[in-house]
Amino acid sequence: MKGKIAVIGGGIAGVQAASSLAKDWDTTLILGENHLPYYRMRIEEVIAGAEPESLYMHPAAWYEEKGIHLIHDRASSIDREGHSVVLEDGKKVPYDKLVITTGSNAFSFPLEGRTGNIFSLRTMDDALNLRTALLSADSFTVIGGGLLGLELAYSVSQSFHIPVSVIENGPYILSRQLDEDSARMLQESLERSGVKVFAGVSADHADDTLLYLSDGTSVPAAVICFSIGVRCEKTIAEDAGLVTDKGIVVNNGLCTSDPDILAAGDAVELDGRTFGLAMHAREMGMKAAAVINGDTTPYIPSEPSALLKVGGIDVASLGSMTGEKNVFEGSDSRVTVFVENGTVRGIVLINAKSVMAAARNAVGKGYDETVFRTV
Ligand SMILES: Cc1cc2nc3c(=O)[nH]c(=O)nc-3n(C[C@H](O)[C@H](O)[C@H](O)COP(=O)(O)OP(=O)(O)OC[C@H]3O[C@@H](n4cnc5c(N)ncnc54)[C@H](O)[C@@H]3O)c2cc1C
């Protein structure tokens, strides 16, 4: 063995880093939740009734076989001089190299007039608590019309058959991923499946049954869930004196300001940018392990992509929505290609899976419209 590795956080980045390192390093994975590592992006299935265990990435035996020591306790601090992680129970986990993958936390704000039945959705326990509340609720409102909010709203309306509303303060839903026409197409589909969307208004205050909006109207909201974005979980790094800003600041080799400490996943900030997608967490977990094993090439994040299936419509958003819009329409499909100086910057596909592979390949390259004419 080359030495000791400690990884703080058992999300995708942490499990990826630990499993890539365990062959050559004595590896300990510190899990802050009372579950084995699970697929966070599927926790809505638990709201609909799935057992938590069905979302576990691997059974306990898998970690044993790989030689990964699991610790179920939160890390409370990092002793950088002593090269150890201090756990909440006071025990210490020594390291030669440490990887921080503490992820992010859901953001919310207080709603005047309401104390109970307000949730956010980030962890398995959040999903279990939300399910319990929904079992006796007669209405549900999601604050935030982004990807997670819409998927949650659709899934609750299908599983619980109660009135579901989405409040979006932007001009239309998914305004970061979609152009306005594509967003309207998706909104119509959502409304046909029973989810009411209120865009261009914000949540103001609430009582036990209603949520009052900035335009003076209200929606039924026995249970409310915030889905308005995440903030990097950087506390432990900040307390240890590492450089942080929006997230834990890393260089393109995923090293923090301490050369023996790397960071990966939602928790990091690289070149002023934070992430928030599973694909980047996985890539960074692998890269952090490679760097520890001697890789000196820079980490270059893949182009972000978002895939969503809501109310029977497939939506994919690749790259960024900047530049001139070129629209191709089929009978129930639509492709919007954003082109800047002859280069494809982003693509939105609605019910156009047939050109998905071509679209992935097209982002960042010269624009060739024949690729999209087949829609
Ligand atoms: C409902 C939902 C749906 C999503 N859907 C998608 C999707 O469709 N596509 C997509 O790309 N992304 C999706 N995401 C985002 C994706 O899940 C995250 O980008 C990804 O989980 C980030 O992985 P991570 O390993 O960096 O952090 P996380 O998965 O957040 O894991 C971090 C872990 O570290 C633990 N931790 C924090 N502090 C400590 C401490 N001090 N000690 C010990 N442990 C600690 C946390 O409890 C957590 O378990 C979704 C997220 C949610 C919540």
mmCIF file of C-alpha atoms in Angstrom, residues 81-353:
data_model
loop_
_atom_site.group_PDB
_atom_site.id
_atom_site.type_symbol
_atom_site.label_atom_id
_atom_site.label_comp_id
_atom_site.label_asym_id
_atom_site.label_seq_id
_atom_site.Cartn_x
_atom_site.Cartn_y
_atom_site.Cartn_z
ATOM 1 C CA GLU A 81 -0.703 19.547 11.015
ATOM 2 C CA GLY A 82 -1.429 16.138 12.466
ATOM 3 C CA HIS A 83 -2.739 14.846 9.080
ATOM 4 C CA SER A 84 -5.986 13.468 10.482
ATOM 5 C CA VAL A 85 -9.745 13.936 10.230
ATOM 6 C CA VAL A 86 -11.502 14.330 13.584
ATOM 7 C CA LEU A 87 -14.925 12.652 13.762
ATOM 8 C CA GLU A 88 -17.913 13.845 15.779
ATOM 9 C CA ASP A 89 -17.348 11.001 18.280
ATOM 10 C CA GLY A 90 -13.794 12.332 18.838
ATOM 11 C CA LYS A 91 -11.967 9.508 17.005
ATOM 12 C CA LYS A 92 -9.304 10.419 14.461
ATOM 13 C CA VAL A 93 -8.797 9.068 10.942
ATOM 14 C CA PRO A 94 -5.176 9.545 9.815
ATOM 15 C CA TYR A 95 -4.369 10.400 6.199
ATOM 16 C CA ASP A 96 -1.464 10.993 3.839
ATOM 17 C CA LYS A 97 -3.891 12.384 1.253
ATOM 18 C CA LEU A 98 -7.401 13.636 2.001
ATOM 19 C CA VAL A 99 -10.248 14.069 -0.507
ATOM 20 C CA ILE A 100 -13.155 16.318 0.538
ATOM 21 C CA THR A 101 -16.414 15.468 -1.255
ATOM 22 C CA THR A 102 -18.985 17.034 1.060
ATOM 23 C CA GLY A 103 -21.420 17.918 -1.759
ATOM 24 C CA SER A 104 -23.945 20.684 -1.357
ATOM 25 C CA ASN A 105 -27.016 21.662 0.679
ATOM 26 C CA ALA A 106 -30.439 22.668 -0.550
ATOM 27 C CA PHE A 107 -31.133 26.380 -0.222
ATOM 28 C CA SER A 108 -34.382 27.697 1.301
ATOM 29 C CA PHE A 109 -35.732 30.776 3.069
ATOM 30 C CA PRO A 110 -38.195 31.286 5.943
ATOM 31 C CA LEU A 111 -41.847 31.654 4.920
ATOM 32 C CA GLU A 112 -43.638 34.005 7.286
ATOM 33 C CA GLY A 113 -46.784 32.452 8.776
ATOM 34 C CA ARG A 114 -45.725 28.801 8.344
ATOM 35 C CA THR A 115 -43.523 26.666 10.598
ATOM 36 C CA GLY A 116 -44.428 23.071 9.723
ATOM 37 C CA ASN A 117 -44.692 20.997 6.561
ATOM 38 C CA ILE A 118 -41.896 22.862 4.781
ATOM 39 C CA PHE A 119 -39.204 20.701 3.238
ATOM 40 C CA SER A 120 -36.270 20.685 0.901
ATOM 41 C CA LEU A 121 -35.050 17.591 -0.921
ATOM 42 C CA ARG A 122 -31.389 16.644 -0.764
ATOM 43 C CA THR A 123 -30.955 13.506 1.332
ATOM 44 C CA MET A 124 -32.587 10.114 1.735
ATOM 45 C CA ASP A 125 -33.972 11.250 5.105
ATOM 46 C CA ASP A 126 -35.477 14.374 3.463
ATOM 47 C CA ALA A 127 -37.249 12.041 1.005
ATOM 48 C CA LEU A 128 -38.573 9.795 3.806
ATOM 49 C CA ASN A 129 -39.842 12.812 5.779
ATOM 50 C CA LEU A 130 -41.489 14.344 2.722
ATOM 51 C CA ARG A 131 -43.211 11.039 1.943
ATOM 52 C CA THR A 132 -44.615 10.841 5.485
ATOM 53 C CA ALA A 133 -46.031 14.374 5.196
ATOM 54 C CA LEU A 134 -47.527 13.750 1.737
ATOM 55 C CA LEU A 135 -49.347 10.603 2.882
ATOM 56 C CA SER A 136 -51.832 12.765 4.815
ATOM 57 C CA ALA A 137 -51.727 15.939 2.665
ATOM 58 C CA ASP A 138 -54.397 17.223 0.296
ATOM 59 C CA SER A 139 -52.151 19.550 -1.747
ATOM 60 C CA PHE A 140 -48.488 20.123 -2.566
ATOM 61 C CA THR A 141 -46.512 23.086 -3.864
ATOM 62 C CA VAL A 142 -42.941 23.211 -5.096
ATOM 63 C CA ILE A 143 -41.132 26.549 -4.931
ATOM 64 C CA GLY A 144 -38.742 26.559 -7.919
ATOM 65 C CA GLY A 145 -39.370 25.495 -11.513
ATOM 66 C CA GLY A 146 -35.936 24.078 -12.298
ATOM 67 C CA LEU A 147 -35.121 20.487 -13.224
ATOM 68 C CA LEU A 148 -35.476 19.026 -9.738
ATOM 69 C CA GLY A 149 -38.616 21.000 -8.906
ATOM 70 C CA LEU A 150 -40.425 19.886 -12.053
ATOM 71 C CA GLU A 151 -39.430 16.250 -11.706
ATOM 72 C CA LEU A 152 -40.584 16.296 -8.078
ATOM 73 C CA ALA A 153 -43.893 17.995 -8.905
ATOM 74 C CA TYR A 154 -44.648 15.527 -11.697
ATOM 75 C CA SER A 155 -43.716 12.510 -9.612
ATOM 76 C CA VAL A 156 -45.857 13.634 -6.624
ATOM 77 C CA SER A 157 -48.853 14.336 -8.858
ATOM 78 C CA GLN A 158 -48.568 10.831 -10.362
ATOM 79 C CA SER A 159 -48.070 9.035 -7.020
ATOM 80 C CA PHE A 160 -50.364 10.931 -4.642
ATOM 81 C CA HIS A 161 -53.123 12.246 -6.969
ATOM 82 C CA ILE A 162 -53.414 15.581 -5.132
ATOM 83 C CA PRO A 163 -53.344 19.129 -6.583
ATOM 84 C CA VAL A 164 -49.710 20.062 -7.294
ATOM 85 C CA SER A 165 -48.410 23.566 -8.111
ATOM 86 C CA VAL A 166 -45.007 24.868 -9.138
ATOM 87 C CA ILE A 167 -43.999 28.470 -8.416
ATOM 88 C CA GLU A 168 -41.239 29.890 -10.617
ATOM 89 C CA ASN A 169 -40.082 33.470 -10.221
ATOM 90 C CA GLY A 170 -38.263 33.497 -13.569
ATOM 91 C CA PRO A 171 -40.203 34.350 -16.739
ATOM 92 C CA TYR A 172 -40.688 30.647 -17.567
ATOM 93 C CA ILE A 173 -39.722 27.209 -16.266
ATOM 94 C CA LEU A 174 -36.189 25.877 -16.782
ATOM 95 C CA SER A 175 -35.029 29.298 -17.898
ATOM 96 C CA ARG A 176 -31.377 28.250 -17.458
ATOM 97 C CA GLN A 177 -31.712 25.183 -19.676
ATOM 98 C CA LEU A 178 -34.432 25.973 -22.216
ATOM 99 C CA ASP A 179 -35.436 28.677 -24.627
ATOM 100 C CA GLU A 180 -38.893 30.171 -24.031
ATOM 101 C CA ASP A 181 -40.791 28.257 -26.763
ATOM 102 C CA SER A 182 -39.426 24.882 -25.624
ATOM 103 C CA ALA A 183 -40.298 25.766 -22.014
ATOM 104 C CA ARG A 184 -43.901 26.576 -23.018
ATOM 105 C CA MET A 185 -44.212 23.222 -24.791
ATOM 106 C CA LEU A 186 -43.050 21.464 -21.629
ATOM 107 C CA GLN A 187 -45.335 23.573 -19.405
ATOM 108 C CA GLU A 188 -48.387 22.630 -21.500
ATOM 109 C CA SER A 189 -47.475 18.968 -21.183
ATOM 110 C CA LEU A 190 -47.060 19.295 -17.406
ATOM 111 C CA GLU A 191 -50.416 21.030 -17.066
ATOM 112 C CA ARG A 192 -52.092 18.242 -19.052
ATOM 113 C CA SER A 193 -50.736 15.794 -16.476
ATOM 114 C CA GLY A 194 -52.156 17.805 -13.564
ATOM 115 C CA VAL A 195 -49.281 20.070 -12.451
ATOM 116 C CA LYS A 196 -50.180 23.780 -12.418
ATOM 117 C CA VAL A 197 -47.293 26.106 -13.217
ATOM 118 C CA PHE A 198 -47.197 29.741 -12.015
ATOM 119 C CA ALA A 199 -44.271 31.573 -13.635
ATOM 120 C CA GLY A 200 -43.167 35.172 -13.107
ATOM 121 C CA VAL A 201 -44.337 35.217 -9.463
ATOM 122 C CA SER A 202 -42.601 34.460 -6.183
ATOM 123 C CA ALA A 203 -43.603 32.905 -2.874
ATOM 124 C CA ASP A 204 -44.384 35.590 -0.309
ATOM 125 C CA HIS A 205 -45.844 34.064 2.863
ATOM 126 C CA ALA A 206 -48.021 31.128 3.889
ATOM 127 C CA ASP A 207 -50.550 29.868 6.396
ATOM 128 C CA ASP A 208 -51.267 26.217 7.267
ATOM 129 C CA THR A 209 -53.017 25.463 3.984
ATOM 130 C CA LEU A 210 -52.169 28.163 1.423
ATOM 131 C CA LEU A 211 -49.060 29.735 -0.082
ATOM 132 C CA TYR A 212 -49.536 33.430 -0.943
ATOM 133 C CA LEU A 213 -47.771 34.753 -4.036
ATOM 134 C CA SER A 214 -46.252 38.122 -4.909
ATOM 135 C CA ASP A 215 -49.190 38.983 -7.233
ATOM 136 C CA GLY A 216 -51.701 38.654 -4.358
ATOM 137 C CA THR A 217 -53.072 35.237 -5.417
ATOM 138 C CA SER A 218 -52.612 31.984 -3.478
ATOM 139 C CA VAL A 219 -52.233 28.264 -4.195
ATOM 140 C CA PRO A 220 -53.194 25.228 -2.082
ATOM 141 C CA ALA A 221 -50.068 24.140 -0.221
ATOM 142 C CA ALA A 222 -50.623 21.756 2.696
ATOM 143 C CA VAL A 223 -47.030 20.635 2.074
ATOM 144 C CA ILE A 224 -44.350 22.886 0.585
ATOM 145 C CA CYS A 225 -40.958 21.873 -0.804
ATOM 146 C CA PHE A 226 -38.200 24.301 -1.743
ATOM 147 C CA SER A 227 -36.284 23.533 -4.916
ATOM 148 C CA ILE A 228 -34.395 26.767 -5.509
ATOM 149 C CA GLY A 229 -30.842 25.583 -5.859
ATOM 150 C CA VAL A 230 -27.947 24.414 -3.743
ATOM 151 C CA ARG A 231 -24.976 25.881 -1.899
ATOM 152 C CA CYS A 232 -21.590 24.125 -1.679
ATOM 153 C CA GLU A 233 -20.970 22.400 1.685
ATOM 154 C CA LYS A 234 -17.590 23.952 2.479
ATOM 155 C CA THR A 235 -17.770 24.348 6.293
ATOM 156 C CA ILE A 236 -15.143 21.775 7.198
ATOM 157 C CA ALA A 237 -12.692 23.176 4.620
ATOM 158 C CA GLU A 238 -13.325 26.758 5.714
ATOM 159 C CA ASP A 239 -12.812 25.859 9.404
ATOM 160 C CA ALA A 240 -9.530 24.159 8.475
ATOM 161 C CA GLY A 241 -8.258 27.397 6.885
ATOM 162 C CA LEU A 242 -8.371 26.191 3.281
ATOM 163 C CA VAL A 243 -9.141 28.805 0.635
ATOM 164 C CA THR A 244 -12.900 28.910 -0.033
ATOM 165 C CA ASP A 245 -15.267 31.258 -1.784
ATOM 166 C CA LYS A 246 -18.587 30.008 -3.255
ATOM 167 C CA GLY A 247 -17.114 26.527 -2.775
ATOM 168 C CA ILE A 248 -13.832 24.888 -1.815
ATOM 169 C CA VAL A 249 -11.385 26.516 -4.216
ATOM 170 C CA VAL A 250 -9.327 23.992 -6.226
ATOM 171 C CA ASN A 251 -6.834 24.264 -9.071
ATOM 172 C CA ASN A 252 -7.211 22.287 -12.285
ATOM 173 C CA GLY A 253 -5.582 19.303 -10.578
ATOM 174 C CA LEU A 254 -8.410 19.428 -7.975
ATOM 175 C CA CYS A 255 -5.915 20.372 -5.233
ATOM 176 C CA THR A 256 -7.016 22.785 -2.534
ATOM 177 C CA SER A 257 -4.660 25.357 -1.016
ATOM 178 C CA ASP A 258 -3.119 22.446 0.955
ATOM 179 C CA PRO A 259 -1.237 20.115 -1.424
ATOM 180 C CA ASP A 260 -2.217 17.034 0.613
ATOM 181 C CA ILE A 261 -5.936 17.844 0.417
ATOM 182 C CA LEU A 262 -7.991 17.517 -2.777
ATOM 183 C CA ALA A 263 -11.679 18.236 -3.245
ATOM 184 C CA ALA A 264 -14.206 16.962 -5.799
ATOM 185 C CA GLY A 265 -17.883 17.155 -6.745
ATOM 186 C CA ASP A 266 -20.580 19.663 -5.838
ATOM 187 C CA ALA A 267 -18.449 21.094 -2.994
ATOM 188 C CA VAL A 268 -15.763 22.584 -5.242
ATOM 189 C CA GLU A 269 -15.205 25.846 -7.035
ATOM 190 C CA LEU A 270 -12.909 25.733 -10.067
ATOM 191 C CA ASP A 271 -12.061 28.894 -12.019
ATOM 192 C CA GLY A 272 -14.908 30.725 -10.259
ATOM 193 C CA ARG A 273 -17.441 28.087 -11.289
ATOM 194 C CA THR A 274 -19.408 25.668 -9.106
ATOM 195 C CA PHE A 275 -21.037 22.502 -10.452
ATOM 196 C CA GLY A 276 -24.096 20.546 -9.259
ATOM 197 C CA LEU A 277 -24.389 17.696 -11.729
ATOM 198 C CA ALA A 278 -23.728 14.019 -11.106
ATOM 199 C CA MET A 279 -21.618 13.771 -14.280
ATOM 200 C CA HIS A 280 -19.122 16.332 -12.960
ATOM 201 C CA ALA A 281 -19.066 14.751 -9.479
ATOM 202 C CA ARG A 282 -18.225 11.360 -11.025
ATOM 203 C CA GLU A 283 -15.557 12.847 -13.330
ATOM 204 C CA MET A 284 -13.952 14.764 -10.477
ATOM 205 C CA GLY A 285 -13.963 11.760 -8.121
ATOM 206 C CA MET A 286 -12.075 9.774 -10.768
ATOM 207 C CA LYS A 287 -9.742 12.668 -11.536
ATOM 208 C CA ALA A 288 -8.880 13.265 -7.863
ATOM 209 C CA ALA A 289 -7.893 9.590 -7.580
ATOM 210 C CA ALA A 290 -5.829 9.824 -10.776
ATOM 211 C CA VAL A 291 -4.061 12.956 -9.528
ATOM 212 C CA ILE A 292 -3.181 11.196 -6.261
ATOM 213 C CA ASN A 293 -1.776 8.363 -8.376
ATOM 214 C CA GLY A 294 0.440 10.793 -10.317
ATOM 215 C CA ASP A 295 -1.713 12.204 -13.172
ATOM 216 C CA THR A 296 -0.565 15.761 -13.917
ATOM 217 C CA THR A 297 -2.997 16.593 -16.761
ATOM 218 C CA PRO A 298 -5.618 19.280 -16.010
ATOM 219 C CA TYR A 299 -9.239 18.463 -15.255
ATOM 220 C CA ILE A 300 -11.471 19.791 -18.028
ATOM 221 C CA PRO A 301 -15.181 19.552 -17.115
ATOM 222 C CA SER A 302 -17.445 17.996 -19.772
ATOM 223 C CA GLU A 303 -20.097 20.191 -21.362
ATOM 224 C CA PRO A 304 -23.110 20.133 -19.013
ATOM 225 C CA SER A 305 -26.175 18.298 -20.200
ATOM 226 C CA ALA A 306 -29.570 17.843 -18.609
ATOM 227 C CA LEU A 307 -32.083 15.161 -19.452
ATOM 228 C CA LEU A 308 -35.658 15.196 -18.223
ATOM 229 C CA LYS A 309 -38.790 13.220 -18.957
ATOM 230 C CA VAL A 310 -41.896 14.977 -17.761
ATOM 231 C CA GLY A 311 -45.481 14.258 -18.694
ATOM 232 C CA GLY A 312 -44.391 12.006 -21.535
ATOM 233 C CA ILE A 313 -42.020 14.553 -23.095
ATOM 234 C CA ASP A 314 -38.256 13.955 -23.410
ATOM 235 C CA VAL A 315 -36.262 17.128 -22.888
ATOM 236 C CA ALA A 316 -32.505 17.381 -23.310
ATOM 237 C CA SER A 317 -30.453 20.519 -22.911
ATOM 238 C CA LEU A 318 -26.794 20.515 -23.950
ATOM 239 C CA GLY A 319 -24.267 23.358 -23.613
ATOM 240 C CA SER A 320 -25.325 26.985 -23.190
ATOM 241 C CA MET A 321 -28.236 28.940 -24.648
ATOM 242 C CA THR A 322 -26.205 31.752 -26.207
ATOM 243 C CA GLY A 323 -26.098 33.004 -29.778
ATOM 244 C CA GLU A 324 -28.457 32.891 -32.725
ATOM 245 C CA LYS A 325 -31.419 30.454 -32.520
ATOM 246 C CA ASN A 326 -32.024 27.907 -35.314
ATOM 247 C CA VAL A 327 -35.238 25.914 -34.897
ATOM 248 C CA PHE A 328 -36.143 22.581 -36.585
ATOM 249 C CA GLU A 329 -39.649 21.228 -36.006
ATOM 250 C CA GLY A 330 -41.145 17.779 -36.585
ATOM 251 C CA SER A 331 -44.765 16.774 -35.902
ATOM 252 C CA ASP A 332 -44.298 16.551 -32.098
ATOM 253 C CA SER A 333 -40.574 17.282 -31.831
ATOM 254 C CA ARG A 334 -38.444 20.379 -31.822
ATOM 255 C CA VAL A 335 -34.716 21.036 -31.925
ATOM 256 C CA THR A 336 -33.253 24.471 -31.137
ATOM 257 C CA VAL A 337 -29.588 24.985 -31.979
ATOM 258 C CA PHE A 338 -27.739 28.026 -30.569
ATOM 259 C CA VAL A 339 -24.919 29.177 -32.835
ATOM 260 C CA GLU A 340 -22.295 31.838 -32.124
ATOM 261 C CA ASN A 341 -19.651 32.822 -34.707
ATOM 262 C CA GLY A 342 -20.322 29.605 -36.637
ATOM 263 C CA THR A 343 -19.854 27.395 -33.557
ATOM 264 C CA VAL A 344 -22.664 25.425 -31.874
ATOM 265 C CA ARG A 345 -22.917 26.672 -28.262
ATOM 266 C CA GLY A 346 -25.992 24.764 -27.121
ATOM 267 C CA ILE A 347 -28.869 22.545 -28.232
ATOM 268 C CA VAL A 348 -32.334 21.906 -26.785
ATOM 269 C CA LEU A 349 -34.087 18.719 -27.901
ATOM 270 C CA ILE A 350 -37.790 18.132 -27.304
ATOM 271 C CA ASN A 351 -38.920 14.591 -28.166
ATOM 272 C CA ALA A 352 -35.930 14.260 -30.473
ATOM 273 C CA LYS A 353 -33.947 11.352 -29.060
#
